[in-house]
């Protein structure tokens, strides 16, 4: 009897062990892009989107494994690895050919910027950018939104948004493209003065959020999709947004 009980205890402990009940780790690729996501001095992931993923964790059947790297590498990995996710990513028609859209969690206003000491640069519409040189971050949604490609004679692809901003600062290009949140953060990061730059043309109100590989298992995709929907329904997303961003009214921009 004692021998039977000992065997039962051993088998039971194996069945309920953390290893037996461990969840799958699902990779979420991203870049350092404050205030949406970055790492603090201790290497801890922080930011608006990070808080959203932390809030979503109780509602999904897997462990969220955040991996931060340059955007071009994050984009490549997510585009080529099923059952992975990527954030904070803009929703564009071109990207929907490679990804399933999970859901948005914020809307930014995309703008074209010039230096304030270049009043000679005036844009009435998107086609006017063809008269000027433009720096864009490689793999950024701007290429899609502006209907450009990397072979355009006046377009220079930079490794990051801050690299593009540096090109503008040193007059290597006439224009850059960014959203108003990311642009303000990049100005702060580079130690530049915001008033030295001017938004010359609003382009589009851009939803940003989470996507997954087009061949990701639909059950996995729906699990994350439902978790994000729950955060919107129960008010958690609204509370997180209020912690990171001031209330604002986004003007309507049509393409």
PDB file of C-alpha atoms in Angstrom, residues 34-185:
ATOM      1  CA  UNK A  34       9.767  55.050 -27.730  1.00  0.00           C
ATOM      2  CA  UNK A  35       7.292  55.791 -26.371  1.00  0.00           C
ATOM      3  CA  UNK A  36       5.751  52.645 -27.887  1.00  0.00           C
ATOM      4  CA  UNK A  37       8.546  50.271 -26.892  1.00  0.00           C
ATOM      5  CA  UNK A  38      12.152  50.506 -25.716  1.00  0.00           C
ATOM      6  CA  UNK A  39      14.493  49.240 -22.995  1.00  0.00           C
ATOM      7  CA  UNK A  40      15.389  51.130 -19.842  1.00  0.00           C
ATOM      8  CA  UNK A  41      18.893  51.291 -18.334  1.00  0.00           C
ATOM      9  CA  UNK A  42      18.332  47.937 -16.622  1.00  0.00           C
ATOM     10  CA  UNK A  43      17.371  46.306 -19.915  1.00  0.00           C
ATOM     11  CA  UNK A  44      13.696  46.040 -18.991  1.00  0.00           C
ATOM     12  CA  UNK A  45      11.189  46.473 -21.812  1.00  0.00           C
ATOM     13  CA  UNK A  46       9.042  49.570 -21.252  1.00  0.00           C
ATOM     14  CA  UNK A  47       6.539  51.582 -23.256  1.00  0.00           C
ATOM     15  CA  UNK A  48       2.941  51.945 -24.325  1.00  0.00           C
ATOM     16  CA  UNK A  49       2.864  48.797 -26.486  1.00  0.00           C
ATOM     17  CA  UNK A  50       4.790  46.829 -23.855  1.00  0.00           C
ATOM     18  CA  UNK A  51       2.099  47.674 -21.300  1.00  0.00           C
ATOM     19  CA  UNK A  52      -0.531  46.471 -23.756  1.00  0.00           C
ATOM     20  CA  UNK A  53       1.200  43.113 -24.203  1.00  0.00           C
ATOM     21  CA  UNK A  54       1.598  42.729 -20.448  1.00  0.00           C
ATOM     22  CA  UNK A  55      -2.116  43.442 -20.045  1.00  0.00           C
ATOM     23  CA  UNK A  56      -2.940  40.932 -22.795  1.00  0.00           C
ATOM     24  CA  UNK A  57      -0.839  38.119 -21.280  1.00  0.00           C
ATOM     25  CA  UNK A  58      -3.611  36.783 -18.952  1.00  0.00           C
ATOM     26  CA  UNK A  59      -5.968  36.473 -21.910  1.00  0.00           C
ATOM     27  CA  UNK A  60      -3.772  34.343 -24.198  1.00  0.00           C
ATOM     28  CA  UNK A  61      -2.842  30.660 -24.059  1.00  0.00           C
ATOM     29  CA  UNK A  62       0.889  31.230 -24.592  1.00  0.00           C
ATOM     30  CA  UNK A  63       3.800  33.158 -23.107  1.00  0.00           C
ATOM     31  CA  UNK A  64       4.614  36.394 -24.940  1.00  0.00           C
ATOM     32  CA  UNK A  65       8.340  36.480 -25.759  1.00  0.00           C
ATOM     33  CA  UNK A  66       9.330  40.013 -26.793  1.00  0.00           C
ATOM     34  CA  UNK A  67      12.469  40.269 -28.940  1.00  0.00           C
ATOM     35  CA  UNK A  68      13.799  43.743 -29.759  1.00  0.00           C
ATOM     36  CA  UNK A  69      16.129  44.433 -32.695  1.00  0.00           C
ATOM     37  CA  UNK A  70      16.534  46.862 -35.625  1.00  0.00           C
ATOM     38  CA  UNK A  71      13.260  47.238 -37.516  1.00  0.00           C
ATOM     39  CA  UNK A  72      14.494  45.826 -40.816  1.00  0.00           C
ATOM     40  CA  UNK A  73      15.562  42.586 -39.069  1.00  0.00           C
ATOM     41  CA  UNK A  74      12.386  42.398 -36.987  1.00  0.00           C
ATOM     42  CA  UNK A  75      10.306  42.867 -40.132  1.00  0.00           C
ATOM     43  CA  UNK A  76      12.285  40.236 -42.055  1.00  0.00           C
ATOM     44  CA  UNK A  77      12.008  37.683 -39.259  1.00  0.00           C
ATOM     45  CA  UNK A  78       8.270  38.196 -38.772  1.00  0.00           C
ATOM     46  CA  UNK A  79       7.684  38.055 -42.527  1.00  0.00           C
ATOM     47  CA  UNK A  80       9.508  34.730 -42.829  1.00  0.00           C
ATOM     48  CA  UNK A  81       8.549  32.909 -39.629  1.00  0.00           C
ATOM     49  CA  UNK A  82       4.966  31.627 -39.187  1.00  0.00           C
ATOM     50  CA  UNK A  83       3.490  31.748 -35.679  1.00  0.00           C
ATOM     51  CA  UNK A  84       5.349  34.929 -34.776  1.00  0.00           C
ATOM     52  CA  UNK A  85       3.995  38.454 -34.309  1.00  0.00           C
ATOM     53  CA  UNK A  86       5.315  41.961 -34.908  1.00  0.00           C
ATOM     54  CA  UNK A  87       4.504  45.334 -33.289  1.00  0.00           C
ATOM     55  CA  UNK A  88       4.141  48.358 -33.333  1.00  0.00           C
ATOM     56  CA  UNK A  89       3.445  48.071 -37.039  1.00  0.00           C
ATOM     57  CA  UNK A  90       1.442  50.279 -39.376  1.00  0.00           C
ATOM     58  CA  UNK A  91      -1.489  48.797 -41.258  1.00  0.00           C
ATOM     59  CA  UNK A  92      -0.920  49.184 -45.011  1.00  0.00           C
ATOM     60  CA  UNK A  93      -2.249  47.332 -48.048  1.00  0.00           C
ATOM     61  CA  UNK A  94       1.251  46.248 -49.060  1.00  0.00           C
ATOM     62  CA  UNK A  95       1.943  44.697 -45.681  1.00  0.00           C
ATOM     63  CA  UNK A  96      -1.353  42.824 -45.700  1.00  0.00           C
ATOM     64  CA  UNK A  97       0.129  40.723 -48.520  1.00  0.00           C
ATOM     65  CA  UNK A  98       2.612  39.308 -45.994  1.00  0.00           C
ATOM     66  CA  UNK A  99       0.803  39.556 -42.665  1.00  0.00           C
ATOM     67  CA  UNK A 100      -2.516  38.937 -40.973  1.00  0.00           C
ATOM     68  CA  UNK A 101      -3.691  42.034 -39.172  1.00  0.00           C
ATOM     69  CA  UNK A 102      -4.425  41.330 -35.493  1.00  0.00           C
ATOM     70  CA  UNK A 103      -5.648  44.759 -34.449  1.00  0.00           C
ATOM     71  CA  UNK A 104      -4.755  48.388 -33.882  1.00  0.00           C
ATOM     72  CA  UNK A 105      -4.058  50.055 -30.546  1.00  0.00           C
ATOM     73  CA  UNK A 106      -3.256  53.654 -31.552  1.00  0.00           C
ATOM     74  CA  UNK A 107      -3.518  56.054 -34.482  1.00  0.00           C
ATOM     75  CA  UNK A 108      -0.719  58.433 -35.400  1.00  0.00           C
ATOM     76  CA  UNK A 109      -0.667  61.254 -37.899  1.00  0.00           C
ATOM     77  CA  UNK A 110       2.017  60.762 -40.536  1.00  0.00           C
ATOM     78  CA  UNK A 111       3.679  63.928 -41.761  1.00  0.00           C
ATOM     79  CA  UNK A 112       6.413  65.071 -44.115  1.00  0.00           C
ATOM     80  CA  UNK A 113       8.951  67.314 -42.373  1.00  0.00           C
ATOM     81  CA  UNK A 114      11.486  69.873 -43.554  1.00  0.00           C
ATOM     82  CA  UNK A 115      13.869  72.174 -41.729  1.00  0.00           C
ATOM     83  CA  UNK A 116      12.263  75.408 -40.580  1.00  0.00           C
ATOM     84  CA  UNK A 117      14.953  77.458 -42.361  1.00  0.00           C
ATOM     85  CA  UNK A 118      13.792  76.055 -45.726  1.00  0.00           C
ATOM     86  CA  UNK A 119      10.560  77.984 -46.402  1.00  0.00           C
ATOM     87  CA  UNK A 120      11.296  77.517 -50.094  1.00  0.00           C
ATOM     88  CA  UNK A 121      10.097  73.920 -49.707  1.00  0.00           C
ATOM     89  CA  UNK A 122       6.329  73.932 -50.128  1.00  0.00           C
ATOM     90  CA  UNK A 123       4.152  70.869 -50.726  1.00  0.00           C
ATOM     91  CA  UNK A 124       0.566  71.044 -51.924  1.00  0.00           C
ATOM     92  CA  UNK A 125       0.191  67.311 -52.465  1.00  0.00           C
ATOM     93  CA  UNK A 126       2.176  64.075 -52.378  1.00  0.00           C
ATOM     94  CA  UNK A 127       3.380  64.359 -55.969  1.00  0.00           C
ATOM     95  CA  UNK A 128       5.282  67.520 -55.027  1.00  0.00           C
ATOM     96  CA  UNK A 129       7.855  65.429 -53.141  1.00  0.00           C
ATOM     97  CA  UNK A 130       9.314  64.437 -56.515  1.00  0.00           C
ATOM     98  CA  UNK A 131      10.931  67.878 -56.657  1.00  0.00           C
ATOM     99  CA  UNK A 132      12.976  67.194 -53.516  1.00  0.00           C
ATOM    100  CA  UNK A 133      15.219  64.600 -51.916  1.00  0.00           C
ATOM    101  CA  UNK A 134      13.645  62.441 -49.234  1.00  0.00           C
ATOM    102  CA  UNK A 135      15.130  60.119 -46.593  1.00  0.00           C
ATOM    103  CA  UNK A 136      13.031  57.168 -45.420  1.00  0.00           C
ATOM    104  CA  UNK A 137      13.682  54.415 -42.933  1.00  0.00           C
ATOM    105  CA  UNK A 138      14.262  51.077 -44.670  1.00  0.00           C
ATOM    106  CA  UNK A 139      11.186  48.754 -44.501  1.00  0.00           C
ATOM    107  CA  UNK A 140       9.085  51.637 -43.196  1.00  0.00           C
ATOM    108  CA  UNK A 141       5.418  51.995 -44.198  1.00  0.00           C
ATOM    109  CA  UNK A 142       6.279  55.331 -45.822  1.00  0.00           C
ATOM    110  CA  UNK A 143       7.301  53.654 -49.082  1.00  0.00           C
ATOM    111  CA  UNK A 144       3.820  52.179 -49.349  1.00  0.00           C
ATOM    112  CA  UNK A 145       1.964  55.295 -48.254  1.00  0.00           C
ATOM    113  CA  UNK A 146       3.887  57.543 -50.635  1.00  0.00           C
ATOM    114  CA  UNK A 147       3.639  54.977 -53.451  1.00  0.00           C
ATOM    115  CA  UNK A 148       7.411  54.927 -53.831  1.00  0.00           C
ATOM    116  CA  UNK A 149      10.064  52.259 -54.042  1.00  0.00           C
ATOM    117  CA  UNK A 150      13.694  52.059 -53.070  1.00  0.00           C
ATOM    118  CA  UNK A 151      14.775  52.760 -56.661  1.00  0.00           C
ATOM    119  CA  UNK A 152      13.282  56.253 -56.767  1.00  0.00           C
ATOM    120  CA  UNK A 153      16.116  58.633 -57.770  1.00  0.00           C
ATOM    121  CA  UNK A 154      15.323  61.129 -54.993  1.00  0.00           C
ATOM    122  CA  UNK A 155      14.694  58.623 -52.184  1.00  0.00           C
ATOM    123  CA  UNK A 156      17.460  57.613 -49.777  1.00  0.00           C
ATOM    124  CA  UNK A 157      16.859  54.607 -47.534  1.00  0.00           C
ATOM    125  CA  UNK A 158      18.331  55.002 -44.053  1.00  0.00           C
ATOM    126  CA  UNK A 159      18.829  52.276 -41.470  1.00  0.00           C
ATOM    127  CA  UNK A 160      16.434  53.968 -39.008  1.00  0.00           C
ATOM    128  CA  UNK A 161      14.209  56.987 -38.436  1.00  0.00           C
ATOM    129  CA  UNK A 162      16.920  58.694 -36.406  1.00  0.00           C
ATOM    130  CA  UNK A 163      19.421  58.156 -39.220  1.00  0.00           C
ATOM    131  CA  UNK A 164      16.961  59.802 -41.620  1.00  0.00           C
ATOM    132  CA  UNK A 165      16.496  62.708 -39.186  1.00  0.00           C
ATOM    133  CA  UNK A 166      20.269  63.126 -38.973  1.00  0.00           C
ATOM    134  CA  UNK A 167      20.428  63.379 -42.767  1.00  0.00           C
ATOM    135  CA  UNK A 168      17.817  66.130 -42.685  1.00  0.00           C
ATOM    136  CA  UNK A 169      19.570  67.941 -39.841  1.00  0.00           C
ATOM    137  CA  UNK A 170      22.831  68.086 -41.798  1.00  0.00           C
ATOM    138  CA  UNK A 171      21.078  69.136 -45.034  1.00  0.00           C
ATOM    139  CA  UNK A 172      21.851  65.904 -46.849  1.00  0.00           C
ATOM    140  CA  UNK A 173      18.170  65.652 -47.848  1.00  0.00           C
ATOM    141  CA  UNK A 174      15.268  68.076 -48.085  1.00  0.00           C
ATOM    142  CA  UNK A 175      12.536  66.031 -46.431  1.00  0.00           C
ATOM    143  CA  UNK A 176      11.803  63.106 -44.156  1.00  0.00           C
ATOM    144  CA  UNK A 177       8.650  61.199 -43.282  1.00  0.00           C
ATOM    145  CA  UNK A 178       7.551  60.250 -39.763  1.00  0.00           C
ATOM    146  CA  UNK A 179       4.559  60.335 -37.458  1.00  0.00           C
ATOM    147  CA  UNK A 180       4.185  63.129 -34.936  1.00  0.00           C
ATOM    148  CA  UNK A 181       4.829  60.891 -31.910  1.00  0.00           C
ATOM    149  CA  UNK A 182       7.924  59.180 -33.259  1.00  0.00           C
ATOM    150  CA  UNK A 183       9.289  62.432 -34.676  1.00  0.00           C
ATOM    151  CA  UNK A 184       9.105  64.234 -31.319  1.00  0.00           C
ATOM    152  CA  UNK A 185      10.839  61.314 -29.607  1.00  0.00           C
TER     153      UNK A 185
END
